[in-house]
């Protein structure tokens, strides 16, 4: 005899059993529809300042759920800060910016679908954002097909502006080859000749690994081994416990949650004491530091942005950006972290788009060619729009070059030990636009 | 090809430590399935919630052990509420309904954690620091201690099931709900209590694992996937089988990672899963229906 759970008294005695009537469903549906309708009648915040001016619709895709949600949420703060500031100060060409936000769940296939929705349903004028390199790469053909300018906010994969470059995609911050050009001489000359690279085994980590292998060799050193660790690995001990041998330094390329895991577990296994411990600055991002604690002491990294007021970062522009970012981050994170490079690059990326729109008289998607022409070769100076410093977008591959900071972690804080000017980070262009 | 002895020993320790943590997670999962036939896709998120509650308690009190207890209690109460409000009405329906419901709960819990605790990872400071030399590595004492803590919790729970009055109620309900009900055991209450115990075990493993890699809202995913493999290989609803399977799978992966990359070594656990489903669908560590005459699940559903 099959069991009939629903017939048992304790299963039928529950308060909601048998009470879901058609009348009740219709009533609740009507109430929900009324509430939704009421929210549609409330004007968006920019309406009071701009009257009937048609907004620029800028789409931004970020991973707001899934393994990289933490990074996506902070990256979005940078974009939102820039948009709020633009709208507060009169908009662009007298028009406000309406930000359309999409969550791609840390998945390339979802990213691609959301990009297509942006194009066909939301009818965006341009896109700014992106976080995971594999998602940026998956979406680039969509922007190209529909002739939409794509201003990247975080993605670091080298091929975005080299072998897979697109006329419609711009990267207004650094990339792995430029970082390696800036950092490799310091690694080889000050820390050691022989290196082992541990990296996040997907587009970002693999790009950085290739760039550092080439530049460490060029600087007179050698990479003797590599360990790729899949994205989102909760326990990296099986990987890290295989790292042994005769080399001077362990170089890490990890971001977000994986950076916390590798920093913690490499310390626990004694690797950071046995070898010099260096790597991409994303390991020691300010948002990771509370979780890593003192285990990051002595780490030497390279980053385009640091939340400190030392050397060239001790400017009024940076202080204003920092204060505003801390207040904005506090709204999404009760621990109140300081801004990281994801906030900075999204903030500046949106400001690049603003300048391009101003300069080109861009009205909408049909003017993408004019916007591209305005952005190519665009030089910007250190300012409230660009608190990180001067930068320019190279015409040949739409890649920017910016100054880099080499830092050491001491007392739980970043200490700048060398500033590499942007002229010394230049890497030859390797892009042929279709 | 000669396999270095140091690698064998290091990977054996890794496998045993990971196996014990996994066994703790899988015990809760298999218990819930065994008694309610609920495939709980939100189990990993209970691990995550426990870790967050633990991290918050540590930040407020500085005591790991207090955090461990508070997390287990809070998540047990939460688990009981979740079972009574969401899963109890679905009992006896198509298994797909509970799968979808728990999957939905998983998404809600992840979003809640992101909203409540923010995107930054949290830290749980380990109560035992220091390392010991193991060939070319310094191995942390805390990792070894987690295996013992997990073993102690599982052992205590086994004793409770074997000798405790309420443990006997749970075993009776697992064997035959209708007969247990006829004997005066409050079956709905047992269901809720078992879900609460499973949730508490998940929270305990979250707090134990927290110091090893930080606490984030997605940390439960890895646990869920691996725990499901263990539960299937060990035999759905079989507590002892799941514990043995957790150690077996973890050691299998650890030894495979000596020869291939650890990311490729994961394949062996999926192979074990497929082979189990093909040749011993009741699980590796339970008697086959033919050898025992009749399985308890067959009696329950016929």
Tab-separated table of C-alpha atoms in Angstrom, chain A residues 1-3 5-6 8 10 14 16 64-67 69-70 73-74 103 201 228 230 232-235 237-244 257 260-261 264-265 267-271 273-274 287 290-293 295 332-335 337, chain B residues 7 10-11 14 18 84-85 88-89 91-93 110-111 114 116-123 126 131 136-140 143 177-178 187-188 191 209 211-214 216-219 222 257-263 300-302:
chain	number	residue	atom	x	y	z
A	1	UNK	CA	0.000	0.000	0.000
A	2	UNK	CA	1.468	3.312	-1.004
A	3	UNK	CA	1.689	5.928	1.710
A	5	UNK	CA	0.883	11.566	3.434
A	6	UNK	CA	-1.637	14.204	2.638
A	8	UNK	CA	-2.763	11.824	7.479
A	10	UNK	CA	-1.030	15.965	10.944
A	14	UNK	CA	-1.921	22.759	8.828
A	16	UNK	CA	-2.869	26.755	4.976
A	64	UNK	CA	25.521	40.171	-8.209
A	65	UNK	CA	25.056	36.522	-7.263
A	66	UNK	CA	27.220	33.415	-7.543
A	67	UNK	CA	30.883	32.957	-6.581
A	69	UNK	CA	29.022	38.353	-6.193
A	70	UNK	CA	31.142	40.075	-3.566
A	73	UNK	CA	28.566	44.316	-5.652
A	74	UNK	CA	31.561	46.535	-4.874
A	103	UNK	CA	22.988	40.383	-12.698
A	201	UNK	CA	42.453	28.670	-13.465
A	228	UNK	CA	46.168	26.326	-11.609
A	230	UNK	CA	39.733	26.206	-10.359
A	232	UNK	CA	35.582	28.890	-6.362
A	233	UNK	CA	37.656	26.059	-4.824
A	234	UNK	CA	36.762	26.083	-1.138
A	235	UNK	CA	39.726	24.011	0.054
A	237	UNK	CA	45.120	22.537	0.446
A	238	UNK	CA	45.312	19.605	-2.024
A	239	UNK	CA	46.741	22.043	-4.590
A	240	UNK	CA	48.989	24.072	-2.306
A	241	UNK	CA	50.414	21.025	-0.523
A	242	UNK	CA	51.885	19.855	-3.845
A	243	UNK	CA	53.934	23.046	-4.237
A	244	UNK	CA	57.526	22.292	-3.347
A	257	UNK	CA	36.849	34.909	-2.339
A	260	UNK	CA	41.036	34.996	0.810
A	261	UNK	CA	41.293	31.208	0.579
A	264	UNK	CA	44.867	31.920	4.396
A	265	UNK	CA	45.819	28.401	3.347
A	267	UNK	CA	50.078	30.861	5.236
A	268	UNK	CA	48.699	27.881	7.180
A	269	UNK	CA	50.906	25.472	5.198
A	270	UNK	CA	53.990	27.601	5.818
A	271	UNK	CA	54.467	28.482	2.133
A	273	UNK	CA	57.348	31.808	5.249
A	274	UNK	CA	59.365	29.384	3.166
A	287	UNK	CA	37.653	44.171	0.855
A	290	UNK	CA	39.262	41.679	7.229
A	291	UNK	CA	38.879	37.988	6.343
A	292	UNK	CA	42.605	37.312	5.847
A	293	UNK	CA	43.740	39.173	8.961
A	295	UNK	CA	48.114	36.146	7.502
A	332	UNK	CA	26.027	47.559	1.108
A	333	UNK	CA	28.513	46.216	3.635
A	334	UNK	CA	28.063	46.777	7.373
A	335	UNK	CA	31.802	46.189	7.964
A	337	UNK	CA	35.386	48.429	3.853
B	7	UNK	CA	53.134	12.882	-0.962
B	10	UNK	CA	50.479	14.398	3.121
B	11	UNK	CA	47.548	13.441	0.911
B	14	UNK	CA	44.435	15.868	3.670
B	18	UNK	CA	38.470	16.682	4.425
B	84	UNK	CA	7.555	23.352	9.924
B	85	UNK	CA	6.700	26.278	7.677
B	88	UNK	CA	6.151	19.853	6.175
B	89	UNK	CA	3.295	20.779	3.819
B	91	UNK	CA	5.805	15.814	2.584
B	92	UNK	CA	4.414	12.954	0.598
B	93	UNK	CA	4.183	14.929	-2.610
B	110	UNK	CA	22.257	33.184	-0.297
B	111	UNK	CA	20.603	36.484	-1.162
B	114	UNK	CA	24.548	38.921	0.907
B	116	UNK	CA	22.545	40.915	5.831
B	117	UNK	CA	26.322	40.516	6.042
B	118	UNK	CA	27.438	42.326	2.880
B	119	UNK	CA	29.726	41.125	0.093
B	120	UNK	CA	33.043	41.081	1.993
B	121	UNK	CA	34.286	37.749	3.305
B	122	UNK	CA	34.248	37.339	7.110
B	123	UNK	CA	36.894	35.843	9.297
B	126	UNK	CA	40.861	29.509	14.695
B	131	UNK	CA	51.859	24.110	12.851
B	136	UNK	CA	58.464	20.054	3.249
B	137	UNK	CA	55.262	21.556	4.705
B	138	UNK	CA	54.204	23.087	7.969
B	139	UNK	CA	50.837	21.481	8.600
B	140	UNK	CA	48.373	23.458	10.745
B	143	UNK	CA	43.127	21.159	10.373
B	177	UNK	CA	6.764	5.863	9.978
B	178	UNK	CA	3.311	4.356	10.187
B	187	UNK	CA	6.207	11.502	13.945
B	188	UNK	CA	5.775	15.170	12.850
B	191	UNK	CA	10.671	15.096	11.595
B	209	UNK	CA	35.499	25.137	8.262
B	211	UNK	CA	38.890	29.514	9.688
B	212	UNK	CA	40.239	27.530	6.738
B	213	UNK	CA	39.073	29.858	3.986
B	214	UNK	CA	36.885	32.714	5.161
B	216	UNK	CA	31.124	34.017	2.195
B	217	UNK	CA	27.572	33.593	1.020
B	218	UNK	CA	28.566	31.018	-1.612
B	219	UNK	CA	30.716	28.777	0.585
B	222	UNK	CA	30.960	23.191	-2.684
B	257	UNK	CA	45.751	14.143	-6.799
B	258	UNK	CA	49.230	12.668	-6.268
B	259	UNK	CA	49.207	11.478	-9.864
B	260	UNK	CA	47.075	14.119	-11.583
B	261	UNK	CA	46.144	17.722	-10.777
B	262	UNK	CA	43.719	17.984	-7.819
B	263	UNK	CA	41.187	19.605	-10.174
B	300	UNK	CA	7.970	1.516	3.607
B	301	UNK	CA	6.660	2.191	0.139
B	302	UNK	CA	4.918	-1.063	-0.753
